[in-house]
Short mmCIF file of C-alpha atoms and ligand atoms in Angstrom, two decimals:
data_model
loop_
_atom_site.label_atom_id
_atom_site.label_comp_id
_atom_site.label_asym_id
_atom_site.label_seq_id
_atom_site.Cartn_x
_atom_site.Cartn_y
_atom_site.Cartn_z
CA MET A 1 -1.36 -2.91 28.68
CA GLN A 2 -1.64 -5.32 25.79
CA LYS A 3 1.63 -6.68 24.55
CA ILE A 4 1.93 -7.75 20.96
CA LYS A 5 4.07 -10.84 20.32
CA ASN A 6 6.13 -11.98 17.55
CA TYR A 7 5.00 -15.08 15.62
CA ILE A 8 7.97 -17.36 15.01
CA GLY A 9 7.96 -21.09 14.34
CA GLY A 10 4.09 -21.34 14.87
CA LYS A 11 4.33 -19.71 18.32
CA LEU A 12 3.60 -16.31 19.71
CA VAL A 13 6.84 -15.29 21.46
CA GLU A 14 8.33 -12.32 23.35
CA PRO A 15 11.26 -10.54 21.61
CA SER A 16 14.44 -12.11 22.55
CA ASN A 17 15.68 -8.88 24.35
CA GLY A 18 12.40 -8.43 26.29
CA GLN A 19 12.18 -4.95 24.96
CA TYR A 20 9.04 -3.25 23.82
CA LEU A 21 8.10 -0.04 21.99
CA ASP A 22 5.10 2.18 22.52
CA ASN A 23 2.19 1.70 20.27
CA TYR A 24 -0.11 4.78 19.82
CA ASN A 25 -3.71 5.28 19.15
CA PRO A 26 -3.60 8.41 16.86
CA ALA A 27 -7.18 9.49 17.50
CA ILE A 28 -6.41 9.85 21.03
CA GLY A 29 -2.78 10.72 20.91
CA SER A 30 -1.66 8.22 23.57
CA VAL A 31 -0.06 4.87 24.01
CA TYR A 32 -2.45 1.86 24.23
CA SER A 33 -0.35 -1.27 23.53
CA LEU A 34 3.27 -2.50 23.33
CA ILE A 35 5.14 -3.77 20.41
CA PRO A 36 8.24 -5.88 20.41
CA ASP A 37 11.35 -4.07 19.86
CA SER A 38 12.78 -6.91 18.02
CA THR A 39 16.42 -7.25 16.86
CA SER A 40 18.55 -9.21 14.16
CA LYS A 41 18.43 -12.14 16.79
CA ASP A 42 14.64 -12.51 16.30
CA VAL A 43 15.02 -12.26 12.47
CA GLU A 44 17.57 -15.09 12.81
CA LEU A 45 15.13 -17.13 14.61
CA ALA A 46 12.41 -16.44 12.15
CA VAL A 47 14.63 -17.41 9.41
CA LYS A 48 15.63 -20.62 10.98
CA ALA A 49 11.95 -21.51 11.56
CA ALA A 50 11.26 -20.60 7.81
CA GLU A 51 14.13 -22.65 6.58
CA LYS A 52 13.01 -25.75 8.70
CA ALA A 53 9.58 -25.46 7.16
CA SER A 54 10.61 -24.81 3.68
CA GLU A 55 10.94 -28.24 2.07
CA ALA A 56 7.77 -29.62 3.45
CA TRP A 57 5.83 -26.61 2.53
CA ALA A 58 7.20 -26.54 -1.03
CA ASN A 59 6.30 -30.10 -1.39
CA THR A 60 2.82 -29.66 -0.12
CA PRO A 61 0.40 -30.06 -2.86
CA ALA A 62 -1.14 -26.69 -4.16
CA LYS A 63 -4.50 -27.82 -3.26
CA GLU A 64 -3.61 -28.33 0.45
CA ARG A 65 -1.91 -24.87 0.44
CA SER A 66 -4.91 -23.27 -1.05
CA ASP A 67 -7.21 -25.08 1.52
CA ILE A 68 -5.37 -23.64 4.48
CA MET A 69 -5.17 -20.07 2.83
CA SER A 70 -9.05 -20.28 2.22
CA LYS A 71 -9.41 -21.15 5.85
CA ILE A 72 -7.43 -18.14 6.83
CA ALA A 73 -9.53 -16.03 4.51
CA ASP A 74 -12.69 -17.48 6.21
CA LEU A 75 -11.36 -16.59 9.75
CA ILE A 76 -10.43 -13.03 8.69
CA GLN A 77 -14.01 -12.74 7.47
CA ARG A 78 -15.34 -14.17 10.66
CA ASP A 79 -13.38 -11.54 12.70
CA LEU A 80 -14.09 -8.85 10.27
CA ASP A 81 -15.74 -6.47 12.92
CA LYS A 82 -12.90 -7.09 15.42
CA LEU A 83 -10.11 -6.56 12.93
CA ALA A 84 -11.73 -3.46 11.55
CA GLN A 85 -11.98 -2.01 14.98
CA ALA A 86 -8.31 -2.84 15.70
CA GLU A 87 -7.31 -1.29 12.45
CA SER A 88 -9.13 1.84 13.15
CA ILE A 89 -7.69 2.18 16.54
CA ASP A 90 -4.19 1.54 15.42
CA ASN A 91 -4.14 3.73 12.25
CA GLY A 92 -6.80 6.44 12.96
CA LYS A 93 -8.79 5.66 9.84
CA PRO A 94 -12.56 5.72 10.04
CA LEU A 95 -14.11 2.39 11.31
CA LYS A 96 -16.41 2.25 8.39
CA LEU A 97 -13.57 2.44 5.92
CA ALA A 98 -11.72 -0.31 7.59
CA LYS A 99 -15.00 -2.38 7.63
CA ARG A 100 -15.71 -1.64 3.98
CA VAL A 101 -12.25 -1.68 2.36
CA ASP A 102 -9.30 -2.79 4.48
CA ILE A 103 -10.47 -6.04 6.04
CA PRO A 104 -12.53 -7.20 3.07
CA ARG A 105 -9.50 -6.75 1.02
CA ALA A 106 -7.41 -8.90 3.33
CA VAL A 107 -9.90 -11.68 3.02
CA ASP A 108 -9.77 -11.19 -0.84
CA ASN A 109 -5.99 -11.36 -0.86
CA PHE A 110 -6.10 -14.75 0.76
CA SER A 111 -9.00 -16.28 -1.24
CA PHE A 112 -7.61 -14.72 -4.39
CA PHE A 113 -4.21 -16.23 -4.12
CA ALA A 114 -5.56 -19.50 -2.72
CA THR A 115 -7.41 -19.95 -5.99
CA ALA A 116 -4.70 -18.27 -8.22
CA ILE A 117 -2.26 -20.88 -7.30
CA LEU A 118 -4.54 -23.64 -8.64
CA HIS A 119 -4.64 -22.00 -12.00
CA PHE A 120 -0.99 -20.91 -12.19
CA SER A 121 0.96 -22.73 -14.96
CA SER A 122 4.12 -22.43 -16.83
CA GLU A 123 5.18 -22.65 -20.41
CA ALA A 124 6.48 -25.17 -22.77
CA HIS A 125 8.32 -24.40 -26.10
CA SER A 126 8.74 -27.04 -28.58
CA MET A 127 11.58 -26.79 -31.22
CA GLU A 128 10.07 -28.94 -33.67
CA GLY A 129 12.13 -32.29 -34.30
CA ILE A 130 14.95 -30.83 -32.15
CA ALA A 131 13.97 -30.53 -28.60
CA LEU A 132 11.34 -29.69 -26.01
CA ASN A 133 11.64 -26.86 -23.52
CA TYR A 134 9.36 -26.73 -20.46
CA THR A 135 9.65 -24.33 -17.60
CA LEU A 136 9.23 -25.16 -14.08
CA ARG A 137 8.28 -22.47 -11.56
CA GLU A 138 9.66 -23.39 -8.26
CA PRO A 139 9.29 -21.68 -4.80
CA ILE A 140 12.33 -19.47 -3.94
CA GLY A 141 12.56 -20.77 -0.38
CA VAL A 142 12.59 -18.10 2.38
CA VAL A 143 11.30 -14.72 1.26
CA GLY A 144 10.94 -11.44 3.15
CA CYS A 145 7.88 -9.15 3.02
CA ILE A 146 7.88 -5.60 4.59
CA SER A 147 4.81 -3.40 4.45
CA PRO A 148 3.91 0.20 5.40
CA TRP A 149 1.34 1.63 7.86
CA ASN A 150 -1.46 3.21 5.52
CA LEU A 151 -3.37 0.04 4.68
CA PRO A 152 -1.86 -2.24 7.24
CA LEU A 153 -3.45 -5.62 6.93
CA TYR A 154 -4.49 -4.93 3.26
CA LEU A 155 -1.00 -4.55 2.22
CA PHE A 156 0.56 -7.00 4.57
CA THR A 157 -1.61 -9.76 3.13
CA TRP A 158 -1.14 -8.61 -0.42
CA LYS A 159 2.35 -9.79 -0.13
CA ILE A 160 2.27 -12.72 2.29
CA ALA A 161 -0.64 -14.57 0.45
CA PRO A 162 1.20 -14.97 -3.03
CA ALA A 163 4.38 -15.73 -1.30
CA ILE A 164 2.85 -18.53 0.59
CA ALA A 165 0.61 -19.79 -2.06
CA ALA A 166 3.63 -20.16 -4.35
CA GLY A 167 5.15 -22.47 -1.71
CA ASN A 168 7.62 -20.13 -0.02
CA CYS A 169 8.12 -19.62 3.68
CA VAL A 170 8.01 -16.05 4.81
CA VAL A 171 9.59 -13.73 7.28
CA ALA A 172 7.26 -10.78 7.43
CA LYS A 173 7.45 -7.27 9.01
CA PRO A 174 4.58 -4.98 9.36
CA SER A 175 4.98 -1.24 10.01
CA GLU A 176 5.97 -0.64 13.74
CA VAL A 177 3.35 2.28 13.53
CA THR A 178 0.39 -0.08 12.82
CA PRO A 179 1.41 -3.75 14.08
CA MET A 180 -2.00 -4.76 15.56
CA THR A 181 -3.74 -6.62 12.78
CA ALA A 182 -0.67 -8.39 11.82
CA TYR A 183 -0.61 -9.70 15.27
CA LEU A 184 -4.26 -10.67 15.06
CA LEU A 185 -3.53 -12.36 11.77
CA SER A 186 -0.87 -14.52 13.41
CA GLU A 187 -3.36 -15.88 15.97
CA LEU A 188 -5.79 -16.68 12.95
CA CYS A 189 -2.97 -18.47 11.22
CA ILE A 190 -2.44 -20.72 14.12
CA GLU A 191 -6.17 -21.37 14.48
CA ALA A 192 -6.24 -22.09 10.62
CA GLY A 193 -3.43 -24.85 11.15
CA LEU A 194 -0.89 -23.14 9.10
CA PRO A 195 2.15 -25.46 9.58
CA GLU A 196 4.86 -24.04 11.94
CA GLY A 197 7.39 -21.69 10.26
CA VAL A 198 5.50 -21.16 7.03
CA LEU A 199 4.72 -17.52 8.15
CA ASN A 200 6.85 -15.72 10.75
CA ILE A 201 6.12 -12.25 11.81
CA VAL A 202 8.85 -10.11 13.48
CA HIS A 203 7.69 -6.77 14.87
CA GLY A 204 9.83 -3.82 15.28
CA LEU A 205 11.76 -0.96 13.83
CA GLY A 206 12.64 -0.72 10.12
CA PRO A 207 16.41 -0.01 10.66
CA LYS A 208 16.68 -2.94 13.03
CA VAL A 209 14.24 -5.68 11.88
CA GLY A 210 13.80 -4.72 8.16
CA SER A 211 17.46 -3.91 7.63
CA ALA A 212 18.35 -7.30 9.33
CA MET A 213 15.85 -9.03 6.92
CA THR A 214 17.26 -7.21 3.85
CA LYS A 215 20.92 -8.17 4.83
CA HIS A 216 20.14 -11.73 5.64
CA LYS A 217 21.76 -14.17 3.23
CA LYS A 218 19.10 -16.79 3.55
CA ILE A 219 16.21 -14.38 2.69
CA LYS A 220 16.43 -14.67 -1.19
CA ALA A 221 13.65 -12.12 -2.25
CA ILE A 222 12.27 -8.88 -0.62
CA SER A 223 8.85 -7.70 -1.46
CA PHE A 224 8.66 -4.11 -0.02
CA THR A 225 6.05 -1.44 0.01
CA GLY A 226 6.73 1.95 1.61
CA GLY A 227 8.61 5.14 0.83
CA THR A 228 11.04 5.76 -2.02
CA LYS A 229 14.00 6.52 0.33
CA THR A 230 13.58 3.33 2.22
CA GLY A 231 13.27 1.47 -1.10
CA GLU A 232 16.45 3.06 -2.24
CA GLU A 233 18.21 1.78 0.99
CA ILE A 234 16.73 -1.70 0.58
CA ALA A 235 17.96 -1.81 -3.15
CA ARG A 236 21.35 -0.68 -2.13
CA VAL A 237 21.84 -3.53 0.34
CA ALA A 238 19.99 -6.16 -1.56
CA ALA A 239 20.99 -5.71 -5.16
CA PRO A 240 24.69 -6.60 -4.75
CA MET A 241 23.42 -9.76 -2.92
CA PHE A 242 21.41 -10.62 -6.18
CA LYS A 243 18.09 -10.91 -4.27
CA LYS A 244 14.89 -10.62 -6.11
CA LEU A 245 13.26 -7.33 -5.38
CA SER A 246 9.83 -5.96 -5.74
CA LEU A 247 9.73 -2.28 -4.65
CA GLU A 248 6.18 -0.50 -4.48
CA LEU A 249 7.18 3.13 -3.53
CA GLY A 250 5.78 6.62 -3.25
CA GLY A 251 3.75 8.60 -5.59
CA LYS A 252 2.59 11.95 -6.59
CA ASN A 253 -0.37 11.17 -8.52
CA PRO A 254 -1.96 13.54 -11.20
CA ASN A 255 -5.89 13.80 -11.42
CA ILE A 256 -6.45 15.09 -15.05
CA ILE A 257 -9.94 16.63 -15.43
CA PHE A 258 -11.08 17.66 -18.90
CA ALA A 259 -14.00 19.95 -19.45
CA ASP A 260 -15.96 17.36 -21.31
CA CYS A 261 -16.08 15.00 -18.27
CA ASP A 262 -19.21 13.64 -16.56
CA TYR A 263 -18.89 16.52 -14.03
CA ASP A 264 -20.93 15.10 -11.09
CA LYS A 265 -19.35 11.72 -11.19
CA MET A 266 -15.84 13.39 -11.41
CA LEU A 267 -16.58 15.87 -8.47
CA LYS A 268 -17.91 12.91 -6.22
CA THR A 269 -14.92 10.55 -7.07
CA THR A 270 -12.44 13.45 -6.86
CA ILE A 271 -13.36 14.11 -3.36
CA HIS A 272 -12.83 10.48 -2.58
CA SER A 273 -9.62 10.06 -4.41
CA SER A 274 -8.17 13.36 -2.71
CA PHE A 275 -9.15 12.54 0.98
CA ALA A 276 -9.85 8.80 1.38
CA ASN A 277 -7.99 7.37 4.34
CA GLN A 278 -7.01 11.15 5.14
CA GLY A 279 -5.08 11.16 1.80
CA GLN A 280 -2.83 8.34 2.95
CA ILE A 281 -3.22 6.04 0.22
CA CYS A 282 -0.40 5.83 -2.29
CA LEU A 283 -2.96 6.04 -5.22
CA CYS A 284 -4.63 9.27 -4.00
CA GLY A 285 -4.75 12.01 -6.63
CA SER A 286 -2.80 14.89 -4.85
CA ARG A 287 -2.27 17.16 -7.97
CA ILE A 288 -5.49 18.06 -9.54
CA PHE A 289 -5.39 19.63 -13.04
CA ILE A 290 -8.55 21.11 -14.38
CA GLU A 291 -9.22 22.22 -17.91
CA ARG A 292 -9.65 26.09 -17.92
CA PRO A 293 -13.34 26.19 -19.01
CA ILE A 294 -14.54 24.40 -15.91
CA TYR A 295 -11.76 25.55 -13.40
CA ASP A 296 -13.86 28.27 -11.69
CA LYS A 297 -16.90 25.95 -11.33
CA PHE A 298 -14.87 23.14 -10.19
CA LYS A 299 -13.05 25.23 -7.64
CA GLU A 300 -16.23 26.56 -6.19
CA ASP A 301 -18.01 23.21 -5.98
CA PHE A 302 -15.01 21.32 -4.79
CA VAL A 303 -14.20 23.83 -1.97
CA LYS A 304 -17.81 23.86 -0.92
CA LYS A 305 -18.05 20.10 -0.72
CA VAL A 306 -14.56 19.48 0.94
CA LYS A 307 -15.43 22.17 3.68
CA GLN A 308 -18.49 19.90 4.51
CA LEU A 309 -16.34 16.87 5.12
CA ILE A 310 -16.40 15.75 8.73
CA VAL A 311 -13.14 15.23 10.56
CA GLY A 312 -13.70 13.51 13.73
CA ASP A 313 -13.99 10.43 15.78
CA PRO A 314 -12.97 7.40 13.71
CA ASP A 315 -15.97 5.40 15.21
CA GLY A 316 -18.47 7.96 14.12
CA ASP A 317 -20.99 7.02 11.39
CA LYS A 318 -20.68 10.44 9.64
CA THR A 319 -17.03 10.79 9.90
CA ASN A 320 -15.22 11.22 6.59
CA LEU A 321 -11.68 11.71 7.83
CA GLY A 322 -10.19 10.14 10.92
CA ALA A 323 -6.86 10.98 12.45
CA VAL A 324 -3.65 10.81 10.42
CA VAL A 325 -1.26 7.95 11.65
CA SER A 326 1.23 9.62 14.00
CA GLU A 327 2.36 12.95 15.49
CA ALA A 328 5.41 12.98 13.33
CA HIS A 329 3.46 12.39 10.27
CA MET A 330 0.94 15.11 11.25
CA ASN A 331 3.92 17.55 11.61
CA LYS A 332 5.34 16.47 8.37
CA VAL A 333 1.98 17.20 6.67
CA LEU A 334 1.59 20.59 8.34
CA SER A 335 5.10 21.53 7.33
CA TYR A 336 4.17 20.98 3.78
CA ILE A 337 1.12 23.19 4.08
CA LYS A 338 3.53 25.93 5.42
CA LEU A 339 5.89 25.30 2.59
CA ALA A 340 2.92 25.75 0.14
CA GLU A 341 2.25 29.09 1.62
CA GLU A 342 5.91 30.13 1.51
CA GLU A 343 5.84 29.12 -2.22
CA GLY A 344 2.94 31.43 -2.85
CA GLY A 345 0.16 29.07 -2.66
CA THR A 346 -3.36 30.09 -1.28
CA ILE A 347 -5.21 27.86 0.99
CA LEU A 348 -8.80 27.63 -0.22
CA ALA A 349 -10.04 25.09 2.41
CA GLY A 350 -8.42 23.64 5.57
CA GLY A 351 -4.80 24.11 6.12
CA LYS A 352 -4.63 23.50 9.84
CA ARG A 353 -4.48 20.91 12.56
CA LYS A 354 -8.08 20.01 13.71
CA ILE A 355 -8.50 20.03 17.55
CA LEU A 356 -11.43 17.94 18.70
CA ASP A 357 -13.20 17.96 22.00
CA GLY A 358 -13.27 15.26 24.72
CA LYS A 359 -11.23 12.14 24.50
CA HIS A 360 -9.90 13.16 21.18
CA LYS A 361 -8.62 16.48 22.18
CA ASP A 362 -5.03 15.27 21.73
CA GLY A 363 -5.59 13.30 18.57
CA TRP A 364 -3.61 13.98 15.41
CA PHE A 365 -6.34 15.26 12.94
CA ILE A 366 -5.74 17.61 9.90
CA GLU A 367 -8.35 19.47 8.08
CA PRO A 368 -8.79 18.47 4.38
CA THR A 369 -6.69 21.04 2.69
CA ILE A 370 -6.99 22.57 -0.90
CA ILE A 371 -4.26 24.92 -2.21
CA GLU A 372 -4.08 26.96 -5.45
CA GLY A 373 -1.83 29.24 -7.03
CA LEU A 374 1.25 27.11 -7.14
CA SER A 375 3.49 26.26 -10.08
CA TYR A 376 3.58 22.63 -11.30
CA ASP A 377 7.40 22.38 -10.45
CA CYS A 378 7.44 23.88 -6.94
CA ARG A 379 8.36 21.45 -4.07
CA THR A 380 4.81 21.28 -2.96
CA ASN A 381 3.86 19.92 -6.33
CA GLN A 382 6.83 17.57 -6.71
CA GLU A 383 7.28 15.93 -3.34
CA GLU A 384 4.99 13.32 -1.77
CA ILE A 385 3.03 14.78 1.21
CA PHE A 386 0.81 11.62 1.79
CA GLY A 387 -1.79 13.39 3.79
CA PRO A 388 -5.21 15.24 3.27
CA VAL A 389 -3.67 17.98 1.09
CA VAL A 390 -4.24 18.51 -2.75
CA THR A 391 -3.35 21.40 -5.08
CA ILE A 392 -5.51 22.52 -7.99
CA MET A 393 -4.24 24.12 -11.18
CA PRO A 394 -5.89 24.96 -14.53
CA PHE A 395 -4.59 23.83 -17.86
CA ASP A 396 -5.31 24.76 -21.64
CA THR A 397 -4.03 21.78 -23.66
CA GLU A 398 -3.24 18.21 -23.55
CA GLU A 399 0.36 18.88 -24.12
CA GLU A 400 0.50 21.21 -21.21
CA VAL A 401 -1.17 18.95 -18.85
CA LEU A 402 0.94 16.16 -19.66
CA LYS A 403 4.00 18.18 -19.10
CA TYR A 404 2.65 18.94 -15.58
CA ALA A 405 1.58 15.37 -14.99
CA ASN A 406 4.84 13.91 -15.87
CA SER A 407 7.02 16.45 -14.26
CA THR A 408 7.65 14.58 -11.00
CA GLU A 409 10.13 11.72 -10.22
CA TYR A 410 7.24 9.43 -9.60
CA GLY A 411 4.95 7.42 -11.77
CA LEU A 412 2.50 5.30 -9.70
CA ALA A 413 -1.16 6.10 -10.69
CA ALA A 414 -3.18 8.76 -12.71
CA THR A 415 -6.69 9.45 -13.09
CA ILE A 416 -8.16 10.94 -16.38
CA TRP A 417 -11.77 12.41 -16.66
CA THR A 418 -13.08 12.81 -20.18
CA GLU A 419 -16.04 11.61 -22.12
CA ASP A 420 -13.83 11.60 -25.35
CA LEU A 421 -12.75 8.09 -25.81
CA SER A 422 -9.88 8.89 -28.23
CA LYS A 423 -8.52 11.54 -25.82
CA ALA A 424 -8.79 9.19 -22.94
CA HIS A 425 -6.75 6.57 -24.77
CA ARG A 426 -4.26 9.17 -26.01
CA VAL A 427 -3.64 10.71 -22.58
CA ALA A 428 -3.59 7.29 -20.90
CA ASP A 429 -0.88 6.25 -23.30
CA LEU A 430 1.22 9.36 -22.79
CA VAL A 431 1.03 9.71 -18.96
CA GLU A 432 3.99 8.24 -17.31
CA SER A 433 2.15 6.02 -14.73
CA GLY A 434 2.06 2.29 -13.85
CA ILE A 435 -1.59 2.53 -13.30
CA VAL A 436 -4.30 4.73 -15.06
CA TRP A 437 -7.88 5.08 -14.17
CA VAL A 438 -10.20 6.59 -16.68
CA ASN A 439 -13.44 7.86 -15.33
CA CYS A 440 -13.10 6.09 -12.04
CA TRP A 441 -10.55 5.66 -9.10
CA LEU A 442 -9.35 2.66 -7.14
CA VAL A 443 -11.41 0.15 -9.20
CA ARG A 444 -9.19 -2.92 -8.56
CA ASP A 445 -9.08 -6.18 -10.34
CA LEU A 446 -6.61 -8.31 -8.52
CA ARG A 447 -5.44 -10.00 -11.54
CA THR A 448 -3.93 -6.89 -13.22
CA PRO A 449 -0.23 -5.69 -12.77
CA PHE A 450 0.00 -3.37 -9.87
CA GLY A 451 2.88 -0.98 -9.34
CA GLY A 452 4.70 2.15 -10.53
CA MET A 453 7.27 3.34 -12.99
CA LYS A 454 10.11 5.91 -12.38
CA ASN A 455 11.00 6.36 -8.71
CA SER A 456 7.54 4.76 -7.75
CA GLY A 457 9.01 1.34 -7.83
CA VAL A 458 10.50 -1.70 -9.56
CA GLY A 459 8.32 -4.79 -10.60
CA ARG A 460 4.72 -5.29 -10.27
CA GLU A 461 2.43 -7.04 -7.77
CA GLY A 462 -0.89 -8.68 -8.37
CA GLY A 463 -2.24 -11.85 -10.15
CA PHE A 464 0.34 -14.21 -11.81
CA GLU A 465 2.85 -11.22 -11.72
CA ALA A 466 3.10 -11.67 -7.97
CA LEU A 467 3.24 -15.67 -8.32
CA ARG A 468 6.11 -15.13 -10.93
CA PHE A 469 7.96 -12.90 -8.60
CA PHE A 470 7.64 -15.46 -5.79
CA THR A 471 8.96 -18.33 -7.95
CA GLU A 472 12.09 -19.20 -9.69
CA PRO A 473 11.81 -20.23 -13.29
CA LYS A 474 13.89 -23.19 -14.45
CA ASN A 475 13.92 -24.13 -18.03
CA ILE A 476 14.58 -27.78 -18.98
CA CYS A 477 15.38 -28.53 -22.40
CA VAL A 478 15.02 -32.23 -23.55
CA LYS A 479 16.53 -33.28 -26.76
CA TRP A 480 14.34 -35.38 -29.08
CA ALA A 481 15.75 -39.00 -29.51
P1 LIG B 1 8.43 3.46 5.17
O1 LIG B 1 9.41 3.45 3.95
O2 LIG B 1 8.89 4.44 6.29
O3 LIG B 1 8.32 2.14 5.88
C1 LIG B 1 7.74 1.05 5.22
C2 LIG B 1 8.27 -0.19 5.86
O4 LIG B 1 9.72 -0.30 5.73
C3 LIG B 1 7.92 -0.27 7.38
O5 LIG B 1 7.74 -1.51 7.86
C4 LIG B 1 9.34 0.18 7.96
O6 LIG B 1 9.53 -0.32 9.44
C5 LIG B 1 10.36 -0.46 7.10
N1 LIG B 1 11.66 0.20 7.05
C6 LIG B 1 12.11 1.33 7.42
N2 LIG B 1 13.43 1.44 7.32
C7 LIG B 1 13.84 0.26 6.72
C8 LIG B 1 15.03 -0.14 6.42
N3 LIG B 1 16.15 0.65 6.48
N4 LIG B 1 15.31 -1.41 5.83
C9 LIG B 1 14.11 -2.22 5.73
N5 LIG B 1 12.91 -1.84 6.19
C10 LIG B 1 12.83 -0.59 6.58
O7 LIG B 1 7.04 3.93 4.62
P2 LIG B 1 5.84 4.22 5.47
O8 LIG B 1 5.98 5.60 6.09
O9 LIG B 1 5.49 3.12 6.40
O10 LIG B 1 4.59 4.22 4.34
C11 LIG B 1 4.32 5.34 3.47
C12 LIG B 1 5.01 5.27 2.18
O11 LIG B 1 4.55 4.04 1.53
C13 LIG B 1 4.57 6.30 1.25
O12 LIG B 1 5.62 6.78 0.56
C14 LIG B 1 3.64 5.68 0.24
O13 LIG B 1 3.51 6.18 -1.02
C15 LIG B 1 4.21 4.36 0.26
N6 LIG B 1 3.28 3.32 -0.23
C16 LIG B 1 3.32 2.88 -1.45
C17 LIG B 1 2.45 1.92 -1.96
C18 LIG B 1 2.61 1.31 -3.37
O14 LIG B 1 1.81 0.36 -3.67
N7 LIG B 1 3.55 1.87 -4.36
C19 LIG B 1 1.40 1.52 -1.23
C20 LIG B 1 1.34 2.04 0.18
C21 LIG B 1 2.20 2.94 0.55
#
């Protein structure tokens, strides 16, 4: 069985204790590879390797760093098919989605930050006749990146690329649930000639590896994407150590549909924003609010279309939804469907585990599920489910829908559908959300600030925000003679 290795000091190495964890193919429901069960000892080795490389990498001209990163982007592009297949097997997502979204975005993350660093600049403030201030933006040193399982290579590279571009050396931990493409990336980094120790990837469990990274004195910044509870734990440990923290956490995103929207466009996109990647995108709209005049029509059309979605073999050309990522996650999502029924909800579509035939008979598939009849403040409508489950609710006024939309502890993303420009701006302004899409969903410009408010996170990723996070500003004030 294939054994994934850690990537430390430029080499692919076994975990120091020789222990491995099972890695599952969720569409089959069985183990297909092994992942290092690393410990704080491996984190220590990775930090040492990163420290050793730190000065040279920080002093490497931006153009040279940029060239190596562009080479990594080219290699990911070259291996797109292989990486997409690996991502689909590891995560359960449809292969065509990995080919169209996940791997191209990993290419973009490297190429975007390879060029962004060439355009990054800092400020100067002149105090006329008195002094000149100029601000240097220096690499932090050794930084930590911890990522989740839902968009494995996509989110892993979204953190690593700006960190390296800015001249830091990185200790990174992908999710133990989906480690494969991070491992394949380490092979590509070696091929691209990334200097030893600039990127170190330690595989293993959060409470062991992630926690050792968070606690490590030499790791000066942590960029984390994952659940709000884990983010809380990381903040509890890292904040008293005065580490820089970027936390991208959970969401419970509202999709607000006004009666005057472009109906066909809205319906098509809403299916996508509800169930893409089996609903396991932090930006999926899981609470759908529909203005009453079109509620019945929307309900009928949406239910009809969702029932036509194909849940099946991730390799299938026609597959819309693959498997959810793990058995534990499947059971969590199913428990929320049960909760919704207990809370008085009616299941309009789906609601069950989907059992497939043949080699997928033990795979972890869930039918896309629509629930109605719940109050906006019940647990089903307040807690993150992170699966192919949405609720639908009617509303009558802007005031009412904003109350519903803003009622959760989260504030990551919101979608608004209306052809009324003033209303779009007004509601976008009042919705408590770090990202708002009007008449679209998941349209991404990598230069824009990305992240959530409230319990959805602290700080923003993307563009120069990320480069600012991964650098330490130093202001130098020079007195005029
Ligand atoms: P998770 O919090 O369980 O795990 C995320 C990462 O943290 C994993 O690598 C895990 O091993 C590690 N980890 C776990 N415990 C740790 C600890 N004590 N110390 C340090 N690291 C630890 O999240 P998940 O289940 O992998 O991902 C799903 C969650 O991620 C959802 O809540 C989703 O909304 C969120 N997410 C947010 C965004 C965003 O941009 N805001 C994007 C994607 C996913």
